[in-house]
Amino acid sequence: MSLAAIRLRSRRARRLRVGLLTLLGLALALLTLSVGQSVTSLPRVFAALTGAAQDFTVSVLRLPRAVLGALAGACFGMGGVAFQTLLRNPLASPDIIGISSGASAAAVFCIVMLGMSGAAVSLVAVLAGLGVALLIYALAWRGGVAGARLILVGIGVSAMLQSVVAYLLTQAPSWSLQEALRWMTGSLNGAQLGAALPLAIALLICGGALLLVQRDLEALRMGDDMAAGLGVRTGVTRLVTVCAAVALVAFATAAAGPVAFVAFLSGPIAARLLRRGGGLLIPAALTGAALVLAADFAGQVLLPARYPVGIVTGVLGAPYLLLLIIRDNRAGGSL
């Protein structure tokens, strides 16, 4: 078989798997819209979506939840895999290195200490996520940023922020404690379509920026010197990647809270599903959306009690994190 035929076969296999991921996300979205405390038939779901029929459960309760979950998952997935690719380390995920913690800590402070709510809290969370990312990057800078050093700095900053959140929760009055806890766990409860609009705009702009530098980002896997030899502007690529990925994660955290491990898991799962080389930004976004939708459905319908989506993803992600560390230690790595 010729090289051209092998490449064509590889591209077709990749497109097929990406298509299957897309269909999985759509199927999970339809499942979320049709099944809950009551079951709505698919024809009635489609009628409600097209405006041919009025259905409060589908249009008001389930649709905003599904849209917000899918968009937040896509943002987490794309932002997470961008960091993992840039730093060539599966632990270099925004929820591991403290960016999500920064956004949630700022949100909890605004809720508990300042009595803020709604869009104001979301704005502060986004700005805090960007600020914490800048702080981590600055602390890890030593004539450049090594992946392992940035991860260690990020874990330390994350631990400090979590202690701040723990203190704030002890000071929270009863009327704001529930809202603050939502930011700690990650939840789609009370989702509204209005909250999904900024997330969609962020995904369009920041996701588009990442796709523009995707080829150069993949070249950075081989190291800065090799990438520069191939004509990649490494400084510009790093700046665009960091800013866009942090913004995606910050906006997703502002909308749904720090949904645990979605950014961490999406890239590795997408890589395993595709099996072959190529950009992972879109597959990771699709995987993240599917993870959030599946976890939210499990937490609301399949489990004996109702659980926020962040608790379900945390249960899935924590064992994988331990497995990754054990596997790397056995291989003599340095995670």
Tab-separated table of C-alpha atoms in Angstrom:
chain	number	residue	atom	x	y	z
A	1	MET	CA	0.000	0.000	0.000
A	2	SER	CA	1.375	3.405	-0.996
A	3	LEU	CA	2.063	6.202	1.486
A	4	ALA	CA	-0.701	8.321	-0.071
A	5	ALA	CA	-3.208	5.490	0.373
A	6	ILE	CA	-2.176	5.006	4.001
A	7	ARG	CA	-2.623	8.717	4.703
A	8	LEU	CA	-6.026	8.738	2.995
A	9	ARG	CA	-7.123	5.728	5.022
A	10	SER	CA	-5.905	7.399	8.222
A	11	ARG	CA	-7.817	10.604	7.452
A	12	ARG	CA	-10.996	8.653	6.731
A	13	ALA	CA	-10.676	6.694	9.975
A	14	ARG	CA	-10.127	9.932	11.882
A	15	ARG	CA	-13.170	11.595	10.312
A	16	LEU	CA	-15.268	8.542	11.125
A	17	ARG	CA	-14.272	8.602	14.782
A	18	VAL	CA	-14.832	12.362	15.055
A	19	GLY	CA	-18.238	11.856	13.454
A	20	LEU	CA	-19.064	9.134	15.969
A	21	LEU	CA	-18.033	11.449	18.823
A	22	THR	CA	-20.361	14.115	17.425
A	23	LEU	CA	-23.230	11.640	17.177
A	24	LEU	CA	-22.550	10.506	20.757
A	25	GLY	CA	-22.812	14.094	21.984
A	26	LEU	CA	-26.065	14.643	20.089
A	27	ALA	CA	-27.488	11.374	21.431
A	28	LEU	CA	-26.603	12.351	25.002
A	29	ALA	CA	-28.177	15.776	24.490
A	30	LEU	CA	-31.417	14.189	23.241
A	31	LEU	CA	-31.344	11.757	26.163
A	32	THR	CA	-30.982	14.670	28.583
A	33	LEU	CA	-33.897	16.473	26.934
A	34	SER	CA	-36.219	13.469	26.939
A	35	VAL	CA	-35.477	11.621	30.194
A	36	GLY	CA	-35.604	13.036	33.697
A	37	GLN	CA	-38.109	12.774	36.528
A	38	SER	CA	-40.564	12.204	33.698
A	39	VAL	CA	-40.070	10.884	30.170
A	40	THR	CA	-40.844	13.027	27.125
A	41	SER	CA	-41.136	11.337	23.750
A	42	LEU	CA	-38.634	12.304	21.073
A	43	PRO	CA	-41.339	13.650	18.698
A	44	ARG	CA	-42.516	15.998	21.453
A	45	VAL	CA	-38.901	17.012	22.179
A	46	PHE	CA	-38.380	17.924	18.513
A	47	ALA	CA	-41.700	19.770	18.473
A	48	ALA	CA	-40.672	21.784	21.528
A	49	LEU	CA	-37.271	22.595	20.004
A	50	THR	CA	-38.799	23.789	16.730
A	51	GLY	CA	-41.552	25.779	18.453
A	52	ALA	CA	-44.345	23.606	17.085
A	53	ALA	CA	-45.424	22.732	20.633
A	54	GLN	CA	-45.037	24.217	24.098
A	55	ASP	CA	-43.336	22.051	26.705
A	56	PHE	CA	-42.150	23.735	29.901
A	57	THR	CA	-40.058	20.760	31.004
A	58	VAL	CA	-38.105	20.541	27.757
A	59	SER	CA	-37.800	24.223	26.852
A	60	VAL	CA	-37.280	25.794	30.274
A	61	LEU	CA	-35.845	23.089	32.533
A	62	ARG	CA	-33.872	20.684	30.337
A	63	LEU	CA	-32.758	22.637	27.263
A	64	PRO	CA	-30.695	25.309	29.117
A	65	ARG	CA	-29.078	22.555	31.175
A	66	ALA	CA	-28.105	20.552	28.083
A	67	VAL	CA	-26.824	23.583	26.159
A	68	LEU	CA	-24.805	24.923	29.096
A	69	GLY	CA	-23.389	21.474	29.867
A	70	ALA	CA	-22.324	20.848	26.275
A	71	LEU	CA	-20.713	24.279	25.882
A	72	ALA	CA	-18.938	24.134	29.247
A	73	GLY	CA	-17.654	20.637	28.502
A	74	ALA	CA	-16.386	21.720	25.088
A	75	CYS	CA	-14.576	24.713	26.620
A	76	PHE	CA	-13.016	22.591	29.371
A	77	GLY	CA	-11.983	19.910	26.890
A	78	MET	CA	-10.416	22.259	24.368
A	79	GLY	CA	-8.671	24.382	27.005
A	80	GLY	CA	-7.333	21.329	28.806
A	81	VAL	CA	-5.875	19.602	25.772
A	82	ALA	CA	-4.304	22.884	24.623
A	83	PHE	CA	-2.347	23.081	27.886
A	84	GLN	CA	-1.428	19.392	27.783
A	85	THR	CA	-0.147	19.712	24.221
A	86	LEU	CA	1.734	22.954	24.847
A	87	LEU	CA	3.528	21.658	27.945
A	88	ARG	CA	3.835	18.058	26.694
A	89	ASN	CA	2.515	16.710	29.986
A	90	PRO	CA	-0.848	15.039	30.728
A	91	LEU	CA	-0.890	16.663	34.185
A	92	ALA	CA	-0.784	20.160	32.688
A	93	SER	CA	-4.530	20.620	32.950
A	94	PRO	CA	-6.146	23.876	34.100
A	95	ASP	CA	-8.058	22.177	36.893
A	96	ILE	CA	-4.848	20.557	38.181
A	97	ILE	CA	-2.607	23.633	38.033
A	98	GLY	CA	-4.982	26.042	39.753
A	99	ILE	CA	-6.698	28.098	37.064
A	100	SER	CA	-10.149	26.694	37.850
A	101	SER	CA	-9.388	27.109	41.554
A	102	GLY	CA	-8.616	30.787	40.991
A	103	ALA	CA	-11.913	31.408	39.237
A	104	SER	CA	-13.942	29.520	41.843
A	105	ALA	CA	-12.138	31.180	44.783
A	106	ALA	CA	-12.903	34.616	43.386
A	107	ALA	CA	-16.523	33.650	42.842
A	108	VAL	CA	-16.895	32.327	46.390
A	109	PHE	CA	-15.323	35.525	47.783
A	110	CYS	CA	-17.769	37.674	45.816
A	111	ILE	CA	-20.747	35.595	46.927
A	112	VAL	CA	-19.820	35.271	50.600
A	113	MET	CA	-18.070	38.565	51.367
A	114	LEU	CA	-19.564	40.997	48.860
A	115	GLY	CA	-23.042	39.554	48.378
A	116	MET	CA	-22.701	39.621	44.607
A	117	SER	CA	-24.583	37.327	42.234
A	118	GLY	CA	-25.280	36.618	38.587
A	119	ALA	CA	-23.217	38.164	35.800
A	120	ALA	CA	-21.029	40.179	38.175
A	121	VAL	CA	-19.764	36.982	39.822
A	122	SER	CA	-19.110	35.416	36.430
A	123	LEU	CA	-17.109	38.441	35.285
A	124	VAL	CA	-14.967	38.422	38.426
A	125	ALA	CA	-14.408	34.658	38.036
A	126	VAL	CA	-13.178	35.095	34.461
A	127	LEU	CA	-10.805	37.912	35.421
A	128	ALA	CA	-9.525	35.923	38.417
A	129	GLY	CA	-8.857	32.875	36.250
A	130	LEU	CA	-6.814	34.994	33.858
A	131	GLY	CA	-4.977	36.659	36.755
A	132	VAL	CA	-4.081	33.360	38.433
A	133	ALA	CA	-2.809	31.986	35.130
A	134	LEU	CA	-0.562	35.039	34.747
A	135	LEU	CA	0.679	34.623	38.326
A	136	ILE	CA	1.504	30.930	37.824
A	137	TYR	CA	3.262	31.671	34.550
A	138	ALA	CA	5.316	34.437	36.170
A	139	LEU	CA	6.296	32.296	39.173
A	140	ALA	CA	7.338	29.442	36.887
A	141	TRP	CA	9.413	31.651	34.583
A	142	ARG	CA	13.156	31.001	34.671
A	143	GLY	CA	14.350	32.156	31.266
A	144	GLY	CA	11.460	30.096	29.923
A	145	VAL	CA	8.684	27.923	31.307
A	146	ALA	CA	9.326	24.215	31.800
A	147	GLY	CA	6.226	22.038	31.968
A	148	ALA	CA	7.146	20.256	35.216
A	149	ARG	CA	7.989	23.530	36.989
A	150	LEU	CA	4.746	25.182	35.910
A	151	ILE	CA	2.744	22.163	37.096
A	152	LEU	CA	4.396	22.176	40.515
A	153	VAL	CA	3.880	25.930	40.903
A	154	GLY	CA	0.281	25.547	39.779
A	155	ILE	CA	-0.416	22.750	42.257
A	156	GLY	CA	1.006	24.913	45.072
A	157	VAL	CA	-1.087	27.925	44.054
A	158	SER	CA	-4.153	25.690	43.758
A	159	ALA	CA	-3.627	24.371	47.302
A	160	MET	CA	-3.387	27.927	48.630
A	161	LEU	CA	-6.569	28.957	46.837
A	162	GLN	CA	-8.444	25.924	48.120
A	163	SER	CA	-7.483	26.834	51.675
A	164	VAL	CA	-8.834	30.347	51.039
A	165	VAL	CA	-12.091	28.853	49.791
A	166	ALA	CA	-12.317	26.583	52.836
A	167	TYR	CA	-11.932	29.623	55.125
A	168	LEU	CA	-14.544	31.591	53.189
A	169	LEU	CA	-17.026	28.737	53.517
A	170	THR	CA	-16.621	28.766	57.294
A	171	GLN	CA	-17.577	32.446	57.253
A	172	ALA	CA	-20.482	32.098	54.843
A	173	PRO	CA	-23.986	32.939	56.123
A	174	SER	CA	-26.600	30.278	55.511
A	175	TRP	CA	-28.314	32.174	52.688
A	176	SER	CA	-25.157	32.324	50.551
A	177	LEU	CA	-23.581	29.008	51.535
A	178	GLN	CA	-25.564	26.984	48.992
A	179	GLU	CA	-24.565	29.270	46.126
A	180	ALA	CA	-20.943	29.200	47.244
A	181	LEU	CA	-20.949	25.405	47.385
A	182	ARG	CA	-22.171	25.339	43.792
A	183	TRP	CA	-18.953	27.012	42.762
A	184	MET	CA	-16.981	24.455	44.706
A	185	THR	CA	-18.526	21.372	43.144
A	186	GLY	CA	-19.573	22.461	39.663
A	187	SER	CA	-23.270	22.254	38.882
A	188	LEU	CA	-25.771	22.837	36.083
A	189	ASN	CA	-28.659	23.434	38.493
A	190	GLY	CA	-30.568	26.586	37.682
A	191	ALA	CA	-28.991	26.808	34.217
A	192	GLN	CA	-30.366	29.517	31.931
A	193	LEU	CA	-29.874	30.058	28.222
A	194	GLY	CA	-28.653	33.585	28.903
A	195	ALA	CA	-25.631	32.176	30.737
A	196	ALA	CA	-24.787	30.039	27.713
A	197	LEU	CA	-24.423	33.001	25.336
A	198	PRO	CA	-21.095	34.336	26.732
A	199	LEU	CA	-19.834	30.761	26.772
A	200	ALA	CA	-20.761	30.261	23.118
A	201	ILE	CA	-19.027	33.517	22.153
A	202	ALA	CA	-15.903	32.530	24.111
A	203	LEU	CA	-15.853	29.114	22.429
A	204	LEU	CA	-16.231	30.707	19.002
A	205	ILE	CA	-13.494	33.313	19.497
A	206	CYS	CA	-10.981	31.510	21.701
A	207	GLY	CA	-11.608	28.103	20.143
A	208	GLY	CA	-11.155	29.658	16.713
A	209	ALA	CA	-7.844	31.204	17.835
A	210	LEU	CA	-6.617	27.801	19.042
A	211	LEU	CA	-7.608	26.164	15.758
A	212	LEU	CA	-5.625	28.798	13.871
A	213	VAL	CA	-2.434	27.829	15.729
A	214	GLN	CA	-3.213	24.110	15.982
A	215	ARG	CA	-0.589	23.056	13.431
A	216	ASP	CA	2.103	25.102	15.176
A	217	LEU	CA	0.921	23.813	18.555
A	218	GLU	CA	1.349	20.224	17.383
A	219	ALA	CA	4.858	21.095	16.188
A	220	LEU	CA	5.736	22.252	19.715
A	221	ARG	CA	5.325	18.633	20.864
A	222	MET	CA	8.774	18.042	19.350
A	223	GLY	CA	10.343	20.824	21.421
A	224	ASP	CA	10.898	24.534	20.882
A	225	ASP	CA	14.141	24.140	18.925
A	226	MET	CA	12.680	21.664	16.473
A	227	ALA	CA	9.502	23.705	16.072
A	228	ALA	CA	11.505	26.896	15.474
A	229	GLY	CA	13.534	25.027	12.855
A	230	LEU	CA	10.266	24.229	11.069
A	231	GLY	CA	9.381	27.924	10.965
A	232	VAL	CA	7.025	28.023	13.949
A	233	ARG	CA	6.885	31.303	15.838
A	234	THR	CA	7.072	29.648	19.225
A	235	GLY	CA	6.557	32.804	21.288
A	236	VAL	CA	3.404	33.829	19.434
A	237	THR	CA	2.039	30.283	19.505
A	238	ARG	CA	2.582	29.978	23.257
A	239	LEU	CA	0.990	33.379	23.950
A	240	VAL	CA	-2.103	32.656	21.837
A	241	THR	CA	-2.473	29.166	23.273
A	242	VAL	CA	-2.163	30.213	26.908
A	243	CYS	CA	-4.500	33.215	26.600
A	244	ALA	CA	-7.169	31.358	24.617
A	245	ALA	CA	-7.055	28.201	26.753
A	246	VAL	CA	-7.202	30.137	30.031
A	247	ALA	CA	-10.125	32.202	28.747
A	248	LEU	CA	-12.033	29.065	27.730
A	249	VAL	CA	-11.566	27.448	31.134
A	250	ALA	CA	-12.339	30.673	33.004
A	251	PHE	CA	-15.580	31.268	31.095
A	252	ALA	CA	-16.641	27.637	31.580
A	253	THR	CA	-15.880	27.848	35.308
A	254	ALA	CA	-17.815	31.105	35.562
A	255	ALA	CA	-20.842	29.482	33.926
A	256	ALA	CA	-20.900	26.043	35.549
A	257	GLY	CA	-18.346	26.122	38.347
A	258	PRO	CA	-15.093	24.119	38.393
A	259	VAL	CA	-16.464	20.846	36.990
A	260	ALA	CA	-13.713	18.510	38.159
A	261	PHE	CA	-11.385	16.666	35.799
A	262	VAL	CA	-13.218	17.344	32.518
A	263	ALA	CA	-10.296	19.407	31.207
A	264	PHE	CA	-7.936	16.741	32.531
A	265	LEU	CA	-9.700	13.722	31.003
A	266	SER	CA	-10.944	14.972	27.633
A	267	GLY	CA	-7.607	15.105	25.809
A	268	PRO	CA	-6.323	11.632	26.825
A	269	ILE	CA	-9.708	10.039	26.081
A	270	ALA	CA	-9.869	11.716	22.680
A	271	ALA	CA	-6.315	10.601	21.897
A	272	ARG	CA	-7.163	6.999	22.759
A	273	LEU	CA	-10.334	7.071	20.684
A	274	LEU	CA	-8.601	8.488	17.596
A	275	ARG	CA	-5.516	6.255	17.988
A	276	ARG	CA	-3.588	8.082	15.274
A	277	GLY	CA	-1.783	11.412	15.203
A	278	GLY	CA	-3.412	14.722	14.436
A	279	GLY	CA	-4.852	17.722	16.196
A	280	LEU	CA	-6.925	16.959	19.279
A	281	LEU	CA	-8.650	20.295	19.837
A	282	ILE	CA	-11.991	19.441	18.216
A	283	PRO	CA	-12.057	15.787	19.398
A	284	ALA	CA	-11.265	16.915	22.955
A	285	ALA	CA	-14.028	19.531	22.821
A	286	LEU	CA	-16.512	16.877	21.671
A	287	THR	CA	-15.274	14.500	24.369
A	288	GLY	CA	-15.607	17.178	27.053
A	289	ALA	CA	-19.174	17.937	25.986
A	290	ALA	CA	-20.049	14.234	26.055
A	291	LEU	CA	-18.436	13.787	29.488
A	292	VAL	CA	-20.394	16.640	31.068
A	293	LEU	CA	-23.695	15.566	29.499
A	294	ALA	CA	-23.200	11.925	30.511
A	295	ALA	CA	-22.095	12.829	34.051
A	296	ASP	CA	-25.018	15.215	34.530
A	297	PHE	CA	-27.494	12.591	33.275
A	298	ALA	CA	-25.999	10.008	35.619
A	299	GLY	CA	-26.111	12.406	38.561
A	300	GLN	CA	-29.704	13.424	37.932
A	301	VAL	CA	-31.309	10.183	36.735
A	302	LEU	CA	-29.210	7.035	37.120
A	303	LEU	CA	-27.902	7.375	40.670
A	304	PRO	CA	-30.155	6.832	43.717
A	305	ALA	CA	-29.874	10.492	44.757
A	306	ARG	CA	-29.314	13.687	42.783
A	307	TYR	CA	-25.689	14.768	42.585
A	308	PRO	CA	-24.110	17.834	40.923
A	309	VAL	CA	-22.210	17.067	37.746
A	310	GLY	CA	-18.875	18.014	39.361
A	311	ILE	CA	-19.179	15.234	41.927
A	312	VAL	CA	-19.745	12.601	39.232
A	313	THR	CA	-16.814	13.780	37.102
A	314	GLY	CA	-14.659	13.921	40.243
A	315	VAL	CA	-15.419	10.274	40.959
A	316	LEU	CA	-14.399	9.404	37.392
A	317	GLY	CA	-11.304	11.594	37.243
A	318	ALA	CA	-9.606	10.907	40.564
A	319	PRO	CA	-8.851	7.203	39.827
A	320	TYR	CA	-7.467	8.144	36.415
A	321	LEU	CA	-5.158	10.714	38.002
A	322	LEU	CA	-3.823	8.104	40.427
A	323	LEU	CA	-3.433	5.578	37.599
A	324	LEU	CA	-1.500	8.109	35.533
A	325	ILE	CA	0.908	8.859	38.387
A	326	ILE	CA	1.435	5.142	39.180
A	327	ARG	CA	2.032	4.303	35.525
A	328	ASP	CA	4.534	7.106	35.122
A	329	ASN	CA	6.400	6.112	38.295
A	330	ARG	CA	6.684	2.551	37.044
A	331	ALA	CA	8.060	3.863	33.775
A	332	GLY	CA	10.627	5.983	35.635
A	333	GLY	CA	8.951	9.294	34.770
A	334	SER	CA	8.883	12.483	36.761
A	335	LEU	CA	5.253	13.463	37.069
